[in-house]
PDB file of C-alpha atoms in Angstrom:
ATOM      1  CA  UNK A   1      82.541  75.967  84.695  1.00 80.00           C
ATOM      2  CA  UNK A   2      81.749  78.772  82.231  1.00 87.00           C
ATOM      3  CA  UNK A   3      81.105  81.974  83.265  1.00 90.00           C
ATOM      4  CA  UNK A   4      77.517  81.517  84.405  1.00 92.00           C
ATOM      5  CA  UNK A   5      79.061  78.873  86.629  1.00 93.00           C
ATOM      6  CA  UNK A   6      82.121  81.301  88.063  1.00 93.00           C
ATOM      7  CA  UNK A   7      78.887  84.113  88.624  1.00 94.00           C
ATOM      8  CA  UNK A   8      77.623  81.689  90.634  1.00 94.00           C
ATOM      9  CA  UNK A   9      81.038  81.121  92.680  1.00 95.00           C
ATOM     10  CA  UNK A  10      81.565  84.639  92.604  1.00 95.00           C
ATOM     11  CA  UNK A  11      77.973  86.110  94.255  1.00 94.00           C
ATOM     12  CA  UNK A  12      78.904  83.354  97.171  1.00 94.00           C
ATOM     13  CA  UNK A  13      82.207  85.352  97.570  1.00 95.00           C
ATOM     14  CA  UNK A  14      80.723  88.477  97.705  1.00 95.00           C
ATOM     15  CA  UNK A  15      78.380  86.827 100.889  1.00 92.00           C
ATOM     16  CA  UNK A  16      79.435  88.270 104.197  1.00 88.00           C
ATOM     17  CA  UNK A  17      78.970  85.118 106.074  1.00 89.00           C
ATOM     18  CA  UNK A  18      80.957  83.536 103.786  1.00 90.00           C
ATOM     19  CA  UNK A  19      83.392  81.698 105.941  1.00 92.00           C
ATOM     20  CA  UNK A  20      84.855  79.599 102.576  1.00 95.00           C
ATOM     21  CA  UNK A  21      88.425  79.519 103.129  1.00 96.00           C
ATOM     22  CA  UNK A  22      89.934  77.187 100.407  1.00 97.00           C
ATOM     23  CA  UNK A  23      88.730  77.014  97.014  1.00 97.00           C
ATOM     24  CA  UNK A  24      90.284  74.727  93.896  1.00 97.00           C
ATOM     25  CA  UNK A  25      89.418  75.673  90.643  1.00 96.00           C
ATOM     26  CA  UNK A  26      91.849  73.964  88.723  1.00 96.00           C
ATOM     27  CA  UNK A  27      91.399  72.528  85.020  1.00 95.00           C
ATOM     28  CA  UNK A  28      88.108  74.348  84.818  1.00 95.00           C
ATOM     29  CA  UNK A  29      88.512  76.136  81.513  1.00 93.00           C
ATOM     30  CA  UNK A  30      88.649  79.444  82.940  1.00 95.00           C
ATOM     31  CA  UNK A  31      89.369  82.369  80.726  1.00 94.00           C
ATOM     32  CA  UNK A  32      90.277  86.011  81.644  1.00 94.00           C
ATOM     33  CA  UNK A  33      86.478  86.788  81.478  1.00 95.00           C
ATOM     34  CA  UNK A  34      86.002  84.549  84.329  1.00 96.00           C
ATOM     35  CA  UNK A  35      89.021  85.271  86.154  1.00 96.00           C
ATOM     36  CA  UNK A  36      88.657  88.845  86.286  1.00 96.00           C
ATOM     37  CA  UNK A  37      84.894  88.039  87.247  1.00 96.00           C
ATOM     38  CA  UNK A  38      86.582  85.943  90.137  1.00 96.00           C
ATOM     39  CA  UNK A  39      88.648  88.427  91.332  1.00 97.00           C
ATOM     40  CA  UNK A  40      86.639  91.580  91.527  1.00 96.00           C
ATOM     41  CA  UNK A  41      84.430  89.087  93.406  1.00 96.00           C
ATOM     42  CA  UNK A  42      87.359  88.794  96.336  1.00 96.00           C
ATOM     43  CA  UNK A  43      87.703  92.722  96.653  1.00 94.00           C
ATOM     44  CA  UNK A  44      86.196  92.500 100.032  1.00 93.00           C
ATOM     45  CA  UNK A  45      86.455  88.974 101.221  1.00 95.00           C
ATOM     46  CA  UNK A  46      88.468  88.299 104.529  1.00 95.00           C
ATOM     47  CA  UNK A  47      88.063  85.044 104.771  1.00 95.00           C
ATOM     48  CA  UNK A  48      89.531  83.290 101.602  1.00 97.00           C
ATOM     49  CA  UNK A  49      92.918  82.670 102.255  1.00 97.00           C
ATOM     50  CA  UNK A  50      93.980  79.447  99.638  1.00 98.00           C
ATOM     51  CA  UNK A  51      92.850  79.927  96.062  1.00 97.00           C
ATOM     52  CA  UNK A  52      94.097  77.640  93.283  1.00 97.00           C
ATOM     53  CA  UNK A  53      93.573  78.330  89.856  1.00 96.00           C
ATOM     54  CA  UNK A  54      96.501  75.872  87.581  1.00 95.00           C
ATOM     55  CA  UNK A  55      96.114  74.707  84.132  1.00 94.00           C
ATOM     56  CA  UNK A  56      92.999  77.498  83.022  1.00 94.00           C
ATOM     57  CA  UNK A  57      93.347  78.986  79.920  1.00 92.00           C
ATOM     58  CA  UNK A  58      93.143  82.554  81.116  1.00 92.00           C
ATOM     59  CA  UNK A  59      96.886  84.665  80.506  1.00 89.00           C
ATOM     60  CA  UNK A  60      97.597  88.261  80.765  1.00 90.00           C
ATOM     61  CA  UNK A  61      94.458  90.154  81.314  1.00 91.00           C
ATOM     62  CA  UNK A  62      93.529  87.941  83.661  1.00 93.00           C
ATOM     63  CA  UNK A  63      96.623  88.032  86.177  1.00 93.00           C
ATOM     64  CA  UNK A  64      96.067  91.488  85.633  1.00 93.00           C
ATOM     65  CA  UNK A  65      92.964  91.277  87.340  1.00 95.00           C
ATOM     66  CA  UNK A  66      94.623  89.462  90.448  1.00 96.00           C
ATOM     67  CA  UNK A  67      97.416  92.243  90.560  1.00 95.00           C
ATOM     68  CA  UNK A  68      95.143  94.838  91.043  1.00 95.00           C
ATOM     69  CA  UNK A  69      93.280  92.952  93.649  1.00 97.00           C
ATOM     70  CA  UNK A  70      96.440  92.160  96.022  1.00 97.00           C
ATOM     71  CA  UNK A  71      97.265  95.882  95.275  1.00 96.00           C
ATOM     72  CA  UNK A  72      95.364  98.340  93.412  1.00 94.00           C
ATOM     73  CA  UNK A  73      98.258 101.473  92.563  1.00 91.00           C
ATOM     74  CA  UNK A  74      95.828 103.742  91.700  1.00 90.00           C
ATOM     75  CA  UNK A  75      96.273 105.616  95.420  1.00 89.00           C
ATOM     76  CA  UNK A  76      97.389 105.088  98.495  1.00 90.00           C
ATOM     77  CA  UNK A  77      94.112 104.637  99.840  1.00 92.00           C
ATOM     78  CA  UNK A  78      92.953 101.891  97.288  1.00 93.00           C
ATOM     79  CA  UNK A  79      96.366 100.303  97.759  1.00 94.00           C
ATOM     80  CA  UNK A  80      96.420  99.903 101.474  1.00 94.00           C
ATOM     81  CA  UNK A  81      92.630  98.382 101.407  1.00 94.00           C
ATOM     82  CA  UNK A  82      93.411  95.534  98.725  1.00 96.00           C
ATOM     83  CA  UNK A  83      92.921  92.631  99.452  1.00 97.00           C
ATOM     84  CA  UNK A  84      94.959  91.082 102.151  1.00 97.00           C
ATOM     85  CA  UNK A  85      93.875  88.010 103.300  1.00 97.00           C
ATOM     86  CA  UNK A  86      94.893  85.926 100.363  1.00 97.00           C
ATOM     87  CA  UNK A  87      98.088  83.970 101.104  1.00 97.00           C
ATOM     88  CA  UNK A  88      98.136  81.090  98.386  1.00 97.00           C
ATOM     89  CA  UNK A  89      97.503  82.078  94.797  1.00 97.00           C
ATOM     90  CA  UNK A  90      98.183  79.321  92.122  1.00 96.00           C
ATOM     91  CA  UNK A  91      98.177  81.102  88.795  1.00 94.00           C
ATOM     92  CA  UNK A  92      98.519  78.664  85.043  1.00 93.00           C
ATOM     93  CA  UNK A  93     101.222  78.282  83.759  1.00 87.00           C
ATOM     94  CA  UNK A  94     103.271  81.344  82.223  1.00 76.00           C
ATOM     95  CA  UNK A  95     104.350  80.856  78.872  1.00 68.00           C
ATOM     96  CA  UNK A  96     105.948  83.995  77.655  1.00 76.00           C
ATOM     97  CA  UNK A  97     108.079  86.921  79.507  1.00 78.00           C
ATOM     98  CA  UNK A  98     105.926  89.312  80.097  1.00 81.00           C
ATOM     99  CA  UNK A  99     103.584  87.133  81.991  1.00 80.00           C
ATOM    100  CA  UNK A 100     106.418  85.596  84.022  1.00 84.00           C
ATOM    101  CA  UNK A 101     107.437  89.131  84.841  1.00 84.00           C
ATOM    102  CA  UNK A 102     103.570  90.203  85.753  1.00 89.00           C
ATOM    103  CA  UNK A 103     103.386  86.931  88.281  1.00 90.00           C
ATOM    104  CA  UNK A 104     106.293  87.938  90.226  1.00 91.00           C
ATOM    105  CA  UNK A 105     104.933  90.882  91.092  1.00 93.00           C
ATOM    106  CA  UNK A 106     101.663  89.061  91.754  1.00 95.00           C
ATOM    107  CA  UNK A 107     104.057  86.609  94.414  1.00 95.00           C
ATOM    108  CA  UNK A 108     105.643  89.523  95.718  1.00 95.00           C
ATOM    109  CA  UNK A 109     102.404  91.431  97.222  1.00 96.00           C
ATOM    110  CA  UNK A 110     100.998  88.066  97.873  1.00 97.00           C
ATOM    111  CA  UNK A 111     103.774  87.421  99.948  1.00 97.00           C
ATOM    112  CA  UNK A 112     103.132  90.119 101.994  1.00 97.00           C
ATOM    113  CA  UNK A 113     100.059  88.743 102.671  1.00 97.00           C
ATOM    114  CA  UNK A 114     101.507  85.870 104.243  1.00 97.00           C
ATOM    115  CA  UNK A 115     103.883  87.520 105.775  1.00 97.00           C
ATOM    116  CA  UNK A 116     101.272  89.814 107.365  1.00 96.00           C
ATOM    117  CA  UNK A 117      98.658  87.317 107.876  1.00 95.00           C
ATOM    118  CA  UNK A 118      96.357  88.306 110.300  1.00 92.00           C
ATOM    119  CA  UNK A 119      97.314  92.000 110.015  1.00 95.00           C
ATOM    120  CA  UNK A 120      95.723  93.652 107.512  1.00 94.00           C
ATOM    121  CA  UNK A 121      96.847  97.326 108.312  1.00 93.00           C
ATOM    122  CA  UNK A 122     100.341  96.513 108.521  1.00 93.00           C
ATOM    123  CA  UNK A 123     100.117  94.312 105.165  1.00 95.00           C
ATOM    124  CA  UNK A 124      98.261  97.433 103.888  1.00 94.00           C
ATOM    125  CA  UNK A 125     101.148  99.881 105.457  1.00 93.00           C
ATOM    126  CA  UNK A 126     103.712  97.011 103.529  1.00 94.00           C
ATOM    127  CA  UNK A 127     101.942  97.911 100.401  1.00 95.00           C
ATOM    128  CA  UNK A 128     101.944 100.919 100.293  1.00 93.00           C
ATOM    129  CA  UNK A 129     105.863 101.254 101.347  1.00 92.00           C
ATOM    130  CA  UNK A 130     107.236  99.125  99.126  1.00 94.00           C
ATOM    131  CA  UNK A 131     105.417  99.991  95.796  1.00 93.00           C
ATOM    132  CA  UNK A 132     103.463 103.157  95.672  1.00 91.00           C
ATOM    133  CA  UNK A 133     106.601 105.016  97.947  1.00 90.00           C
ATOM    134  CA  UNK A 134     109.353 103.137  95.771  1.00 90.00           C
ATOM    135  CA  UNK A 135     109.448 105.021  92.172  1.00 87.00           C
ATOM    136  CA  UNK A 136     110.747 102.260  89.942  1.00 87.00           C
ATOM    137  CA  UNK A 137     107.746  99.599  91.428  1.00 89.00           C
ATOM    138  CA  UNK A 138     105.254 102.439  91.136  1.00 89.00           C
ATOM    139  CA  UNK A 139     105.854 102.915  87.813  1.00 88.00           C
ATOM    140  CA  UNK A 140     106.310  99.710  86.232  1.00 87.00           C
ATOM    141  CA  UNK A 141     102.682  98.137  88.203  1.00 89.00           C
ATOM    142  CA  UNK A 142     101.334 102.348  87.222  1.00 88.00           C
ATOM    143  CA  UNK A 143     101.947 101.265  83.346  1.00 86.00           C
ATOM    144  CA  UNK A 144     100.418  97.997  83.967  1.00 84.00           C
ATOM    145  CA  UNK A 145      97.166  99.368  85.430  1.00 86.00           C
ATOM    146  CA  UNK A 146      97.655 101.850  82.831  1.00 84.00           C
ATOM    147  CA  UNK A 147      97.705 104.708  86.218  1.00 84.00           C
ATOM    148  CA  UNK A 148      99.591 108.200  85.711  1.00 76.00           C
ATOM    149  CA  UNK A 149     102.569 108.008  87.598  1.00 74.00           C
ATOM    150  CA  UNK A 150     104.381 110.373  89.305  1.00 70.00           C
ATOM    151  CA  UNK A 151     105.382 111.625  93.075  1.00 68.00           C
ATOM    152  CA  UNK A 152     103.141 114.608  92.279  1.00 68.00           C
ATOM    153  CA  UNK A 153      99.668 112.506  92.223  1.00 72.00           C
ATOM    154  CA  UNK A 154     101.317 110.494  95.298  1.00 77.00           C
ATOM    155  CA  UNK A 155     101.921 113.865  97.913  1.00 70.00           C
ATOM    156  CA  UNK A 156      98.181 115.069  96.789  1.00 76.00           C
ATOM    157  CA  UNK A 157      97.059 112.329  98.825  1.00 81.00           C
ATOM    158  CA  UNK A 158      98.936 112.956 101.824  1.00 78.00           C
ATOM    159  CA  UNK A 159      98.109 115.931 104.575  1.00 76.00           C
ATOM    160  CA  UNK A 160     101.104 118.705 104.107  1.00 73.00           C
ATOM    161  CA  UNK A 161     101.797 118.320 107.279  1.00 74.00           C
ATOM    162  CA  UNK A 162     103.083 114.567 107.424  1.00 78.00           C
ATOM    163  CA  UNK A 163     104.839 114.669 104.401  1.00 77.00           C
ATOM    164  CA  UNK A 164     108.135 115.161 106.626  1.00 78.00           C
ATOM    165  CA  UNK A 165     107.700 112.161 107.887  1.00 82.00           C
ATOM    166  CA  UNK A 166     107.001 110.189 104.896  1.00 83.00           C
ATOM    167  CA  UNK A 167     110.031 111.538 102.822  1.00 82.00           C
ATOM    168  CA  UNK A 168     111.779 110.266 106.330  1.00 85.00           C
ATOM    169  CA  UNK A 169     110.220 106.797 105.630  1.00 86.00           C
ATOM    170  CA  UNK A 170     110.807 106.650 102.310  1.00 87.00           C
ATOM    171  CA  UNK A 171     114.766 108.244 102.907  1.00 87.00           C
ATOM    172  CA  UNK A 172     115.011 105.281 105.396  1.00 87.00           C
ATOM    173  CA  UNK A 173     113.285 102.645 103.230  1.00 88.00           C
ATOM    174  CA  UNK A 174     114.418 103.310  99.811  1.00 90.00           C
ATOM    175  CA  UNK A 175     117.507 105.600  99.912  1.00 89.00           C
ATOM    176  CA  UNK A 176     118.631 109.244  99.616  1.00 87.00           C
ATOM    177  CA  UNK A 177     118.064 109.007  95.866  1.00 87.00           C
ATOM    178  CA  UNK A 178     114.624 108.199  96.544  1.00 87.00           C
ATOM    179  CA  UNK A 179     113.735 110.748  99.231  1.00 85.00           C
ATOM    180  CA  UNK A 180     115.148 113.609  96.752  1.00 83.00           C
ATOM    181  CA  UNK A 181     112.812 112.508  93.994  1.00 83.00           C
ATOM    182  CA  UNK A 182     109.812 112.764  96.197  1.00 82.00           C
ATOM    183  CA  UNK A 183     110.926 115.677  97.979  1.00 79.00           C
ATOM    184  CA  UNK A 184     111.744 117.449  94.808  1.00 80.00           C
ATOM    185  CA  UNK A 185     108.012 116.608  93.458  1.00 76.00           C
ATOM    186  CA  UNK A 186     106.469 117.784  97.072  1.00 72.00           C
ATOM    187  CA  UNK A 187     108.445 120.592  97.874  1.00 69.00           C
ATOM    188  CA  UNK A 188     105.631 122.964  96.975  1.00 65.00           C
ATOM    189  CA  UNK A 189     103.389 121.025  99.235  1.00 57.00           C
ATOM    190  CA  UNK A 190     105.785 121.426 101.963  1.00 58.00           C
ATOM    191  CA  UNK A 191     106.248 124.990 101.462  1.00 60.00           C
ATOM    192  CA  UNK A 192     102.488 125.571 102.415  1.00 58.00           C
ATOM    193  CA  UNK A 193     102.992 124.519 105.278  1.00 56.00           C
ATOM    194  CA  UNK A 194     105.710 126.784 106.742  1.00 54.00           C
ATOM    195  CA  UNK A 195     105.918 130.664 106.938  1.00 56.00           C
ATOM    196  CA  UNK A 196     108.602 131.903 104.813  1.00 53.00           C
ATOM    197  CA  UNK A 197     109.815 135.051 107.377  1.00 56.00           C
ATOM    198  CA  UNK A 198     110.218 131.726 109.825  1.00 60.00           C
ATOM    199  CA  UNK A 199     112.132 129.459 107.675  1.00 57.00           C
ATOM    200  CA  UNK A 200     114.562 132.447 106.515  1.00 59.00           C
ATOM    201  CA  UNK A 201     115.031 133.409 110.109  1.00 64.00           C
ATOM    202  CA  UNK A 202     115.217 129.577 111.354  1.00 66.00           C
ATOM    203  CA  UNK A 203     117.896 129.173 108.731  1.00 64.00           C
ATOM    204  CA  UNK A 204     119.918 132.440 109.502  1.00 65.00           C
ATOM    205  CA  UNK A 205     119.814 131.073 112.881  1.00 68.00           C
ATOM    206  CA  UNK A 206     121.035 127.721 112.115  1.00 69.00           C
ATOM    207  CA  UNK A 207     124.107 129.249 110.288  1.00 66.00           C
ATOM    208  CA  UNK A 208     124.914 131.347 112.628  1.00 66.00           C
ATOM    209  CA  UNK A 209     125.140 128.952 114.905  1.00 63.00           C
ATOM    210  CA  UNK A 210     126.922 126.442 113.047  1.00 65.00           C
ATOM    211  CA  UNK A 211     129.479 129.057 112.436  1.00 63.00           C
ATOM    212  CA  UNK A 212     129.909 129.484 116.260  1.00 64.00           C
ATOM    213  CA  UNK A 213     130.068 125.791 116.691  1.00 60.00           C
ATOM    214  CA  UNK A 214     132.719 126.032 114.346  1.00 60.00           C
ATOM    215  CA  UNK A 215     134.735 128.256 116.288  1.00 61.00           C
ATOM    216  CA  UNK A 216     134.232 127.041 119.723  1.00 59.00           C
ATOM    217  CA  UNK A 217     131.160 128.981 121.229  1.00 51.00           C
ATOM    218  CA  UNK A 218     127.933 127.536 122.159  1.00 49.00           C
ATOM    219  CA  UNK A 219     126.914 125.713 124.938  1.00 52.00           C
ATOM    220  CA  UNK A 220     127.266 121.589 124.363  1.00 51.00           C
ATOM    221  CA  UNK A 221     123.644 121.397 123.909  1.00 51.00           C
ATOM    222  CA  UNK A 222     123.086 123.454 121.603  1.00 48.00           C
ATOM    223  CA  UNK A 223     126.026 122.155 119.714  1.00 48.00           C
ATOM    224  CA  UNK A 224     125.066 118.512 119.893  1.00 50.00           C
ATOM    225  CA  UNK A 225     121.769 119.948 118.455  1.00 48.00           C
ATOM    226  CA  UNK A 226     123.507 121.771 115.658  1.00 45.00           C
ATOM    227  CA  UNK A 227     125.686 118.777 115.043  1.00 46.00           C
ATOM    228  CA  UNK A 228     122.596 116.504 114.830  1.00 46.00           C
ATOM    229  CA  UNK A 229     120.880 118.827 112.036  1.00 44.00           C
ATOM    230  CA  UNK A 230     124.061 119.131 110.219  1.00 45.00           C
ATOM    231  CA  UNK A 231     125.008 115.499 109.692  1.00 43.00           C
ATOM    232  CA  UNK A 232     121.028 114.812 109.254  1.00 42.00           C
ATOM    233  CA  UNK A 233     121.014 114.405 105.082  1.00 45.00           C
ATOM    234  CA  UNK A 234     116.854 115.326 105.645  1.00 40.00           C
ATOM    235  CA  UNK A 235     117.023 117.973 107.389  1.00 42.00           C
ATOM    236  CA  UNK A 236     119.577 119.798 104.950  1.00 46.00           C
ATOM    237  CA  UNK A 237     117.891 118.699 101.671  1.00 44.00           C
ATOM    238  CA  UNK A 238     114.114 120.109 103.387  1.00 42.00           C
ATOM    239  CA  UNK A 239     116.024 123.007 104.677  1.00 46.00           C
ATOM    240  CA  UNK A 240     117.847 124.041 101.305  1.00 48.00           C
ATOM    241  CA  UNK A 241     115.339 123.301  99.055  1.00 45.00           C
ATOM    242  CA  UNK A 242     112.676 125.261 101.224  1.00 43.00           C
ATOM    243  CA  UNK A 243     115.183 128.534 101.196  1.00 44.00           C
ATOM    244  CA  UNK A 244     115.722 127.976  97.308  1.00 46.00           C
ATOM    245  CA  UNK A 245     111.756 127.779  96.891  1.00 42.00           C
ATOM    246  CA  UNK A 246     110.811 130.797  98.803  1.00 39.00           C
ATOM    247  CA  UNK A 247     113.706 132.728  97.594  1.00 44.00           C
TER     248      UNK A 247
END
């Protein structure tokens, strides 16, 4: 079809009344030109859900193209609004390593997709958990997109205040291992948002505490409490690494 013909296909794609949901383009001589052309086209279309692109001649750059689409790594942001509705993707044939390697991760967001289908904030929320908040994804799809990677950039984009919560998701998700490299990158960010007289006192407290536990005294409450914090691997790597910061 050329590319004058796939400009064509694409300013129909870009239509908001576009309803098209299944589109063949197989054998058409498409080259990464036209396929990146295609899918910048898609960024914002909800409705195509079956594409089918075998036996084109485009390779490399243009899967590239399609990667960022189904998930853009440049930020959280951009990678929970890819594109989400796009459940079958029929890429040519690979024929070396590299772009066998680049597909799966091209069927691995896609399948998100389909396992989200419908859902596009919790395929977004999928995303965005399972490659920007998991370091050795981030940083293999960062090189491809040729993005800076690091847990640093990542925690700029998130309010102080949740971070907690994240490194609790991503703890839960990913590991202990994985928490402590984000919570070692965003303990400054953290630290903003606590008082250091508090923390010191909070942690003097806890000892203390923990001590009398120890030994017997306490009420049960408080003990179940102290127990709780104790065996909670979060809570002691936010609570040491704060005291070590401000100290």
């Amino acid at each position: 079809i050329g590319r004058d013909g796939c400009m064509v296909i694409s300013k129909l794609l870009q239509k908001e009344d576009s309803s098209l949901r299944v589109l063949s383009l197989n054998s058409t001589s498409m080259g990464d030109d036209e396929a990146e052309i295609l899918a910048s086209s898609l960024q914002h279309n909800t409705k195509l859900t079956d594409l089918s692109l075998l036996d084109n001649q485009f390779r490399v750059k243009g899967c590239m193209a399609f990667l960022k689409l189904l998930n853009d790594i440049s930020s959280i942001d951009r990678t929970y609004n890819s594109n989400h509705s796009l459940t079958s993707l029929d890429l040519p044939r690979s024929i070396d390593s590299f772009s066998c390697g680049l597909k799966k991760h091209i069927d691995f967001v896609r399948r998100i997709n389909e396992e989200q289908e419908g859902n596009a904030e919790a395929a977004g929320r999928a995303k965005v958990i399972e490659t920007i908040l998991n370091s050795r994804k981030r940083m293999y799809l960062s090189r491809l997109q040729g993005i800076a990677n690091s847990y640093g950039r990542v925690s700029t984009e998130v309010d102080p205040v949740l971070l907690p919560n994240v490194l609790a998701l991503v703890g839960g998700k990913h590991g202990q291992s994985e928490m402590y490299l984000m919570l070692v990158a965003t303990i400054p960010d953290l630290a903003s948002t606590m008082n250091k007289n508090d923390v010191l006192k909070q942690e003097v407290a806890e000892n203390a505490w923990t001590a009398a536990v120890e030994f017997g005294a306490g009420d049960k409450s408080r003990r179940k409490t102290v127990k709780k914090k104790r065996t909670n691997p979060f809570f002691s790597a936010v609570s040491e690494l704060a005291v070590l910061h401000f100290c």
